[in-house]
XYZ file of C-alpha atoms in Angstrom:
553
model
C 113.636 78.589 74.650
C 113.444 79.511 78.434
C 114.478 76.325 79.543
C 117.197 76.382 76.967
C 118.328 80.021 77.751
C 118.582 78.180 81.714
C 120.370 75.131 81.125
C 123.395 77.163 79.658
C 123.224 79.748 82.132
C 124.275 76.758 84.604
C 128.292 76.608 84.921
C 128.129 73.171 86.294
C 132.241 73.649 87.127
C 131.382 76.113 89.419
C 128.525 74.103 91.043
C 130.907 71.143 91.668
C 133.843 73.319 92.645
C 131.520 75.132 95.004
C 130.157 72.384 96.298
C 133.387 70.120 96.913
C 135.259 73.381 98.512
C 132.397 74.053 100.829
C 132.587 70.368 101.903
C 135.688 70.293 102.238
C 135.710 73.440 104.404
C 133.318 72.309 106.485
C 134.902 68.627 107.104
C 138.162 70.396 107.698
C 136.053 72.595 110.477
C 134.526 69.846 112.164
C 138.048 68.609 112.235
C 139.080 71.592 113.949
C 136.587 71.990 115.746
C 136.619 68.535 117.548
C 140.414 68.729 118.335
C 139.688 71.917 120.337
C 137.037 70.570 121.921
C 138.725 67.156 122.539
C 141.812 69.229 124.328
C 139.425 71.998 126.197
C 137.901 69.220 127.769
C 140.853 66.878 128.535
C 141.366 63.660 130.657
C 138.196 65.266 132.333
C 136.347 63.300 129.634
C 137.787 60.175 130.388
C 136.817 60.746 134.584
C 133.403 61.542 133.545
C 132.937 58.713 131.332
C 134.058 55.881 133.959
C 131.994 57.363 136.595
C 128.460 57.706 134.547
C 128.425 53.682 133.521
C 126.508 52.856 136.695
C 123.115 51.930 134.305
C 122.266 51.892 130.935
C 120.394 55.020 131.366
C 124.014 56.998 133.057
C 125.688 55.192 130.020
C 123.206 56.907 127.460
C 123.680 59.921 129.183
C 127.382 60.116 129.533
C 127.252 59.197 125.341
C 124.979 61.673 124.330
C 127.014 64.058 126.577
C 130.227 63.570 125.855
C 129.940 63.482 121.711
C 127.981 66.784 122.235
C 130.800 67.961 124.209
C 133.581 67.048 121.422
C 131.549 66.994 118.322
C 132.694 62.890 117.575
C 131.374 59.581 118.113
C 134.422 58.213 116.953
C 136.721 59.653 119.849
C 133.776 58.345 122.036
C 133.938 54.919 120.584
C 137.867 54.722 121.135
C 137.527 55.590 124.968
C 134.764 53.144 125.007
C 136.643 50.557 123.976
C 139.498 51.383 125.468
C 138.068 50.898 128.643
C 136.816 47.333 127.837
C 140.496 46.463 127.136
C 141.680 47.872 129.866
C 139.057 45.863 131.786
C 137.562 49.133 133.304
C 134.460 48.269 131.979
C 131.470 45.314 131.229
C 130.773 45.210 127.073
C 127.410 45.376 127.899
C 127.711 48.992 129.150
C 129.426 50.238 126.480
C 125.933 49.923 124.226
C 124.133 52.409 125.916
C 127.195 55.066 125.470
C 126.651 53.804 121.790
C 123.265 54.818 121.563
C 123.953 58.134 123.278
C 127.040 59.125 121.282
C 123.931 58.452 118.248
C 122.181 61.791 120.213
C 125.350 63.732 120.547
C 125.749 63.771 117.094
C 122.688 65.740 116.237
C 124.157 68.519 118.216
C 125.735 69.630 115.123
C 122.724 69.738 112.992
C 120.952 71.880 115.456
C 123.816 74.299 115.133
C 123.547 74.382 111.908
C 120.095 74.790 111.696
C 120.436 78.246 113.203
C 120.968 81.036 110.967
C 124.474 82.272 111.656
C 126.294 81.129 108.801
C 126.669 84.886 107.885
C 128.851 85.533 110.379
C 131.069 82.585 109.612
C 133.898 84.602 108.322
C 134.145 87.079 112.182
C 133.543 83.344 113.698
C 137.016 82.783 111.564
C 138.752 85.655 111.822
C 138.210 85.690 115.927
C 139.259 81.820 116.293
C 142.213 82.317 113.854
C 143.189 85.666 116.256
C 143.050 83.622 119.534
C 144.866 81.061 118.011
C 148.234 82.915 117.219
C 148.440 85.738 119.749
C 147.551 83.720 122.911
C 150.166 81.946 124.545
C 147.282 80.582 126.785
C 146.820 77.127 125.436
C 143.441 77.177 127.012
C 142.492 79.996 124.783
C 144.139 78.291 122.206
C 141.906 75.547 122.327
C 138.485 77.870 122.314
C 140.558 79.461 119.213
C 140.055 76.359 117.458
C 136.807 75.512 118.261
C 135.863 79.124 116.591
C 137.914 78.493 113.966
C 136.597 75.430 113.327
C 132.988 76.443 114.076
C 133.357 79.471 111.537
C 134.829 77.177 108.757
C 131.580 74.566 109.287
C 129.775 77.990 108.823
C 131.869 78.873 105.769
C 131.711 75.423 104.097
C 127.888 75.991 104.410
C 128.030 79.308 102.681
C 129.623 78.361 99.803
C 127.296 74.681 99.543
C 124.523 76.935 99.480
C 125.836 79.780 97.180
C 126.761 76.617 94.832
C 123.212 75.014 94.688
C 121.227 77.944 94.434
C 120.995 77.891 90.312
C 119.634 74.402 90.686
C 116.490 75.834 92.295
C 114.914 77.260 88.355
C 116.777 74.226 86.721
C 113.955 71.880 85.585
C 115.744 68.653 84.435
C 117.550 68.590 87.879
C 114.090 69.319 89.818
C 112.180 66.868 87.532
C 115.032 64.215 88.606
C 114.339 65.495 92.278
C 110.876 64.523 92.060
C 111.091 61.082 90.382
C 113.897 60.208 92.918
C 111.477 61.649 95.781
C 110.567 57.646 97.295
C 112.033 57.061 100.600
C 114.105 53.872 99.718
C 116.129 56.127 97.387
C 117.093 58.912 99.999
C 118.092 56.087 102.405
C 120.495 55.024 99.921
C 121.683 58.168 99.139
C 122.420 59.188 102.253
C 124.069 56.165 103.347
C 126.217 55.537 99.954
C 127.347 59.346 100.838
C 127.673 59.452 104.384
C 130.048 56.400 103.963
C 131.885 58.369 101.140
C 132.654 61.226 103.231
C 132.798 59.349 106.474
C 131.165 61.902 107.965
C 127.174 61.796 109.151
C 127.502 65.296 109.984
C 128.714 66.543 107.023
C 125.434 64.283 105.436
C 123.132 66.547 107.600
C 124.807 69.616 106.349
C 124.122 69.208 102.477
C 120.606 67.959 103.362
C 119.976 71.004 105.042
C 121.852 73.240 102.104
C 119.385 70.947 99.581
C 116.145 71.270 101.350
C 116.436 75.376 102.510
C 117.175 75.886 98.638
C 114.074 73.924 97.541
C 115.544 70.803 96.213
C 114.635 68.493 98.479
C 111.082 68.361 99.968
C 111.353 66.838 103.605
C 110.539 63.520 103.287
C 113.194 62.990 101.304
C 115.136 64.667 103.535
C 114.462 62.168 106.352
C 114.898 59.843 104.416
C 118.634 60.716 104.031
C 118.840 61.368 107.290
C 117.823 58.145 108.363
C 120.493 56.810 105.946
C 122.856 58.737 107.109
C 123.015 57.099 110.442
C 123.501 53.483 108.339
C 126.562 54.723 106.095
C 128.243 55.741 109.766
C 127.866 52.720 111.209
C 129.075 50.339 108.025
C 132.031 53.168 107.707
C 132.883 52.840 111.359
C 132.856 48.732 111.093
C 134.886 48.639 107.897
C 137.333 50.900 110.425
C 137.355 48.227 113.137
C 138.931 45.727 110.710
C 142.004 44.568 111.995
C 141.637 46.376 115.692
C 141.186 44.887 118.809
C 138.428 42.556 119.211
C 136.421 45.130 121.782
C 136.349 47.762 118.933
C 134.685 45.201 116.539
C 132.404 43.928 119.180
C 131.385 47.647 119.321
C 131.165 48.665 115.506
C 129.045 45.458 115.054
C 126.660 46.668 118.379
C 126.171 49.822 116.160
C 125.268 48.689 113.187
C 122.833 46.558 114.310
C 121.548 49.525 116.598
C 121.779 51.595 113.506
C 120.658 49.314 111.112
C 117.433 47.982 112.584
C 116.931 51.029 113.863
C 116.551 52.901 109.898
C 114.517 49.867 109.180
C 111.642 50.046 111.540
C 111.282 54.483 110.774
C 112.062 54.377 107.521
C 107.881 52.976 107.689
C 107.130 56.107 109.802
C 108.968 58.676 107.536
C 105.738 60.518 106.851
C 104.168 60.784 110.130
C 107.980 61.882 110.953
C 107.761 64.573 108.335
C 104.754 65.753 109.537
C 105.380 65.974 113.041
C 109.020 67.853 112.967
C 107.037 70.321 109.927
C 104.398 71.240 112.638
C 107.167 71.787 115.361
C 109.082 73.976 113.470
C 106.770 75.596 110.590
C 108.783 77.290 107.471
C 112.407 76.673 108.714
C 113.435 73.325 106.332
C 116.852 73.491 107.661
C 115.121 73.165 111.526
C 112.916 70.272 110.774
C 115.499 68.391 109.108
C 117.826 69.290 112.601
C 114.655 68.129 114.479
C 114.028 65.100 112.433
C 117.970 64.074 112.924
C 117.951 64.565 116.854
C 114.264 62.492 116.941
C 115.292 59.799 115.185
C 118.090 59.042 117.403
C 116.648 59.786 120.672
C 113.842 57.119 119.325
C 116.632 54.760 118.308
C 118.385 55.014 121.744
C 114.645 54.247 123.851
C 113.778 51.621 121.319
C 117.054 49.531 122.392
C 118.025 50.776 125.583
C 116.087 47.716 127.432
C 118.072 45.112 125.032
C 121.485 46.227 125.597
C 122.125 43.375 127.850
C 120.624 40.931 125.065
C 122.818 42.990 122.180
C 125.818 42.517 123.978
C 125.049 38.281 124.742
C 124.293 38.072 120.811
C 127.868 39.748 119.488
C 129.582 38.008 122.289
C 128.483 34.902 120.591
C 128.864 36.155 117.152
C 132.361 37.361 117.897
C 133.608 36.144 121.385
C 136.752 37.367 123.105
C 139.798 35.563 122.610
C 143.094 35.654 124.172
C 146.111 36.690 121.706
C 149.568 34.821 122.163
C 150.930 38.365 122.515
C 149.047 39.527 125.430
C 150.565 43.870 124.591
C 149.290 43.520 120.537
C 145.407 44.449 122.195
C 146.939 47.053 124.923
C 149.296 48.859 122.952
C 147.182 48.772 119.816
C 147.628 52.127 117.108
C 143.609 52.182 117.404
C 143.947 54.026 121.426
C 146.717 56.656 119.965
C 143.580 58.440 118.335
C 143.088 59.898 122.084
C 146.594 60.208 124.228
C 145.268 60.161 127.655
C 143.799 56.632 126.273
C 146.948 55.453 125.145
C 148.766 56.378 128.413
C 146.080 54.260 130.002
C 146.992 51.093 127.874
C 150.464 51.859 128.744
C 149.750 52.068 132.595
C 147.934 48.231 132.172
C 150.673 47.152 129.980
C 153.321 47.994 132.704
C 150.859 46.631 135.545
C 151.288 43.196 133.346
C 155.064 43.704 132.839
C 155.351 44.002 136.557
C 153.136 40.956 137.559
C 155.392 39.084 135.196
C 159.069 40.344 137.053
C 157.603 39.577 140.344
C 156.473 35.895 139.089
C 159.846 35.862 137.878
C 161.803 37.131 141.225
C 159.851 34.370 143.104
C 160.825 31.344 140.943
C 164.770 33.041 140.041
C 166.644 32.317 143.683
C 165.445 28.854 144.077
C 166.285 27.852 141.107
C 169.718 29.825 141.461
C 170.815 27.331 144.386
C 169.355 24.154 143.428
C 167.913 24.640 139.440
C 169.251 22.969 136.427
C 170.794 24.106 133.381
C 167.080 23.383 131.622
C 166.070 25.662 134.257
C 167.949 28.524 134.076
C 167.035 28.473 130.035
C 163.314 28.592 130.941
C 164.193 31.767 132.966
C 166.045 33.875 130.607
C 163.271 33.225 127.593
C 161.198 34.965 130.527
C 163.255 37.754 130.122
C 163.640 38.052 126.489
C 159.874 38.673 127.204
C 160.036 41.193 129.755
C 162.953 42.723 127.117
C 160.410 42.714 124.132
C 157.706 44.493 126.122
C 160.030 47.108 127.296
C 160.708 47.433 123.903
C 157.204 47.888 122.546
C 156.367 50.094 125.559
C 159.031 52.458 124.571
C 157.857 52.385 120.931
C 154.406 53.040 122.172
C 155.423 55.936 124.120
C 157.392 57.012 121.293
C 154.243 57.212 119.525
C 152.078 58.869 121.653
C 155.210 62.146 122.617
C 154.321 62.851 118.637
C 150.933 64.261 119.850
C 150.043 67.523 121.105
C 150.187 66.320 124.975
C 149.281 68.470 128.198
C 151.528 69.068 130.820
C 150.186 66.441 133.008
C 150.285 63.651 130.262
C 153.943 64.552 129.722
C 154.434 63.826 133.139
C 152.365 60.351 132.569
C 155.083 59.907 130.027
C 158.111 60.742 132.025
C 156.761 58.274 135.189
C 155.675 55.309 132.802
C 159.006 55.327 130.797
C 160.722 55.573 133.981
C 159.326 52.106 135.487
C 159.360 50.373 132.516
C 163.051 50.572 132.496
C 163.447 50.266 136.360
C 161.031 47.111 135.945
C 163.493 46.255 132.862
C 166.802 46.775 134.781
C 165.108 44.374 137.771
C 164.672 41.705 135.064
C 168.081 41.869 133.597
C 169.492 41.509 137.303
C 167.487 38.453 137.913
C 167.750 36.603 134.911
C 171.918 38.267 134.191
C 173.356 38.547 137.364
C 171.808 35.668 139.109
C 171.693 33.513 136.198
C 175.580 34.393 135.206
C 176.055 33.156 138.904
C 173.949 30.152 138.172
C 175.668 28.750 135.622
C 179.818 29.173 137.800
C 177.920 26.789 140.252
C 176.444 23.997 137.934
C 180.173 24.447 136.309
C 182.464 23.593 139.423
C 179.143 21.729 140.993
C 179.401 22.601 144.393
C 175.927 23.227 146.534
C 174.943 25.910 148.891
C 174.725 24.598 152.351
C 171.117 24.167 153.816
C 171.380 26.780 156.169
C 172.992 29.476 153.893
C 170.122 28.649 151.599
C 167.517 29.376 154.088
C 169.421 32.843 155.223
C 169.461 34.063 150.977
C 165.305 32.288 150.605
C 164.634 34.546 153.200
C 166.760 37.684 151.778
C 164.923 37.415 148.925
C 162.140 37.303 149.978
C 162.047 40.442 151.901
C 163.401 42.270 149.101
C 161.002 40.861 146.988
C 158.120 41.917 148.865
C 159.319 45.066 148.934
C 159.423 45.046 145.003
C 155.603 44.065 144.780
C 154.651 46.615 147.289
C 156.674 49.199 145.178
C 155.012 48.058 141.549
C 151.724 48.013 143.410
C 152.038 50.959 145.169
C 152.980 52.619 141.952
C 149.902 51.514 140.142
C 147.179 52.167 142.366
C 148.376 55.512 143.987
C 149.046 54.163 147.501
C 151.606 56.555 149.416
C 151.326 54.539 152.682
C 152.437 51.395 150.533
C 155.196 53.410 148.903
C 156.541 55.152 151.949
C 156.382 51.607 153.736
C 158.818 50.363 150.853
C 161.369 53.884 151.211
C 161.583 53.317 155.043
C 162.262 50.007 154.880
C 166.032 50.940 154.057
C 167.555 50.453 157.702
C 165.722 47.358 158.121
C 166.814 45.578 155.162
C 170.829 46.948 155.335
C 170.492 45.366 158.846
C 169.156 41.856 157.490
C 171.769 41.991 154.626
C 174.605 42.513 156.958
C 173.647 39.630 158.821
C 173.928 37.444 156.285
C 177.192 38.536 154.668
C 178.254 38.322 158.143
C 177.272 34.635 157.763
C 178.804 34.050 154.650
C 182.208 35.782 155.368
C 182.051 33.897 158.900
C 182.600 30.340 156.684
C 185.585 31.141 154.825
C 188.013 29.294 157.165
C 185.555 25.969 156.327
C 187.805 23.431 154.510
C 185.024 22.305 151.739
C 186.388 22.476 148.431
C 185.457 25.455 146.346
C 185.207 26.962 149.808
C 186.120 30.667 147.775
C 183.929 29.420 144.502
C 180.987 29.338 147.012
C 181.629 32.606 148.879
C 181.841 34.449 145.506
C 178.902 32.619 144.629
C 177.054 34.204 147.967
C 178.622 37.223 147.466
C 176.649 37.899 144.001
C 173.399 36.598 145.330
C 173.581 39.230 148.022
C 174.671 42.368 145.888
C 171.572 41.053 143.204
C 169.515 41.178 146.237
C 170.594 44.645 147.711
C 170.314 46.176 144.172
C 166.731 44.690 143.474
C 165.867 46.426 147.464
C 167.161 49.803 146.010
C 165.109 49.333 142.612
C 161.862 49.263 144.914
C 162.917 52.092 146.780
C 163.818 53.923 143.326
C 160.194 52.980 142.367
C 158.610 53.813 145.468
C 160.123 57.493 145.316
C 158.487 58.065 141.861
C 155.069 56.734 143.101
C 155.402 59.011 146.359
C 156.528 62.109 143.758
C 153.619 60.719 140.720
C 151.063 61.144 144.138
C 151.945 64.131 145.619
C 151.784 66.015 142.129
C 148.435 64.511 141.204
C 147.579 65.999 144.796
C 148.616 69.215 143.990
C 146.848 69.790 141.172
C 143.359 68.360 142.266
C 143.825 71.397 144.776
């Protein structure tokens, strides 16, 4: 009769609304509680994380430190990979941030662990304060991480409050004990982990389950451990489709992942036992512990084979080169983190301006002497240059949608600038001088030798000064760009000299005599108008420096 009396004392609508609320508090508060984080910390994340790949051991560290700074291996695996596109880093460095982000994750469960849920509702009302009276974004952003931090808290609460009639409900604790073998808390925890996408969240009801008495801790560690195999398989499923780097990386961490649940889920006990003597009658610690010692086991236990991971998935999945050389650079997989994007951008326009100065080298020649065949080849060049301008400015479009800082607006502002100066520069080659082009093959008259020298030589000054302006404009260098905007003078001198020579042949009595001249004519206002392009570009990289200056002070 007692048992009876129990089992309809248990409003199992109120167990599963309590317990699907407080998860989905506390995935909302991890939410944001990682977007604050992500934007208190800023591009500083990105500096920090190309300056600790030295070693595997600086990679591990940067990992672990960076997902315990922003609460997310995900945002850690998109910068990671992001940097292998951008060919900022080797593959084989990325592994040990893998195995690092792994120990930032735990950071969480320790949190957790400590017994301040009860103030979860002040840790909300203070973030939810600091986020609407503050006009300081920078306390804006610790608003959210409170806010987020007290929800976590909250979403905890209410898990708890939810299971706590389970604890003198025999059926469930007799199902408990015959699901109690290792193998089925490793599926468990896996099968939900990938459900909620969200290893965290995993930790959080086994800590809920265990402090109420539900779980004993084996069992515990056993989700645990399959908790860090449903993240993995949810985090490959997500590289589906991206570019090849992010695959290369999801596959690196399942197989971290993977063999790494494999080999402790045959030392679960003696891992019981050791994390119940560290931290004696606190379930919700040892579980914490257990989380945070698995990993940091996992991450020595491969550390020394990164280099042989990274040779095996290179062979299982090698690189390849796409036909469309911006579909890996401007993928939708970087816009999870803008400073990222802006980055793909920046390598995308690098590309874009290789391609106009290839172009400006082969467009004069074949001006004066090319054929019609020619001159074809040389606008489907441009359509090119025309289609990644247009995905550029998509791609930028894209990224403005986010929440950006001042100083990535100003990214955005510079990097939509030289895309359509680099544009513009295109369209004059492959218009202006093509147009030109074409009136010559037409009335088939030829450029005399020395003429064509004089114009070779025109254009290749101002050409020069074009590459020095893209490069200077890429890699920060003022003493490149002022070079370019002082070069004015000197280049209005070398153009009058040769409209001087052109005008000086207009008595000669060669038919098309005028044709030819107006022929000239063009070839030296294209190349004026490309030397006042690199000055335009020149000026922004002198301006992009000097306010990158300013604010390092």
């Amino acid at each position: 009769m007692e048992t009876q009396e129990t089992i309809v004392q248990i409003n199992w609508w109120e167990v599963a609304l309590g317990l699907a609320g407080g998860l989905a508090l506390f995935l909302y508060g991890m939410v944001q509680m990682t977007n604050g984080l992500k934007a208190a910390a800023g591009n500083r994340l990105t500096n920090f994380l190309a300056k600790m790949t030295r070693n595997r051991w600086t990679s591990l560290t940067a990992g672990a430190g960076i997902t315990a700074v922003i609460q997310s291996s995900s945002i850690t695996t998109v910068l990671v990979v992001g940097f292998v596109s951008a060919g900022l880093m080797e593959f084989s460095k990325t592994l040990g941030i893998i195995l690092g982000a792994n120990i930032g994750t735990t950071i969480t469960a320790q949190i957790i662990a400590f017994k301040v849920t009860e103030s979860a509702l002040l840790i909300v009302a203070v973030g939810y304060v600091l986020t609407t009276i503050t006009k300081f974004r920078r306390l804006k952003n610790y608003g959210y991480i409170l806010l987020g931090l007290g929800l976590v808290f909250l979403g905890m609460n209410l898990m708890t409050r939810a299971t706590m009639p389970l604890r003198s409900y025999e059926p469930f604790m007799e199902v408990m004990k015959n699901t109690a073998l290792p193998v089925y808390g490793i599926l468990f925890g896996a099968f939900f982990t990938a459900l909620v996408q969200s290893s965290s969240a995993t930790t959080g009801v086994v800590i809920v389950l265990a402090s109420q008495g539900l779980l004993n801790i084996e069992t515990g560690v056993a989700m645990i451990i399959g908790a860090n195999i449903g993240t993995c398989v949810t985090a490959l499923l997500a590289a589906i489709g991206k570019p090849r780097p992010a695959v290369q990386v999801a596959l690196a961490h399942v197989l971290f992942n993977s063999l790494g649940a494999i080999i402790f889920a045959f030392l679960i006990p003696q891992l019981s036992e050791l994390v119940a003597d560290i931290s004696k009658n606190d379930v919700g610690r040892q579980i914490a512990n257990a989380h945070t010692i698995f990993n940091i086991g996992n991450a020595l236990l491969f550390i020394g084979f990164t280099k042989s991971v990274a040779h095996l998935i290179k062979r299982i999945l090698p690189d390849k080169a796409p036909a469309d050389r911006t579909v890996p650079l401007l993928d939708d997989y970087y816009l999870k983190h803008a400073n990222l994007a802006l980055d793909m951008v920046e390598k995308t326009l690098k590309e874009m301006g290789q391609d106009l100065v290839h172009i400006a080298s082969d467009s004069i020649p074949l001006a004066i002497r090319g054929t019609r065949s020619d001159l074809d080849d040389l606008r489907k060049r441009d359509d090119i240059l025309d289609s990644w301008h247009e995905r550029i400015l998509s791609y930028i479009s894209q990224i403005q949608q986010k929440e950006l800082s001042e100083h990535e607006m100003e990214r955005v502002r510079r990097q939509t600038d030289i895309a359509n100066i680099i544009e513009n520069a295109g369209d004059l080659y492959t218009t202006s001088v093509v147009e030109a082009a074409e009136h010559r093959l037409k009335l088939g008259f030829e450029v005399s030798e020395e003429t064509h020298k004089m114009l070779l030589d025109l254009y290749e000054q101002a050409n020069a000064y074009l590459a020095d302006a893209i490069t200077a404009f890429q890699e920060k260098d003022k003493p490149k760009a002022e070079s370019v905007t002082e070069s004015k003078d000197q280049f209005a001198e070398d153009h009058a000299k040769v409209h001087r020579h052109v005008y000086s042949r207009l008595a000669d009595s060669e038919e098309h005599r005028v044709s030819i001249i107006r022929f000239e004519v063009e070839l030296l206002e294209v190349a004026r108008r490309l030397h006042s392009l690199a000055r335009r570009i020149a000026r922004r990289a002198i301006g992009a420096i000097e306010k990158d200056s300013i604010k390092g002070k």
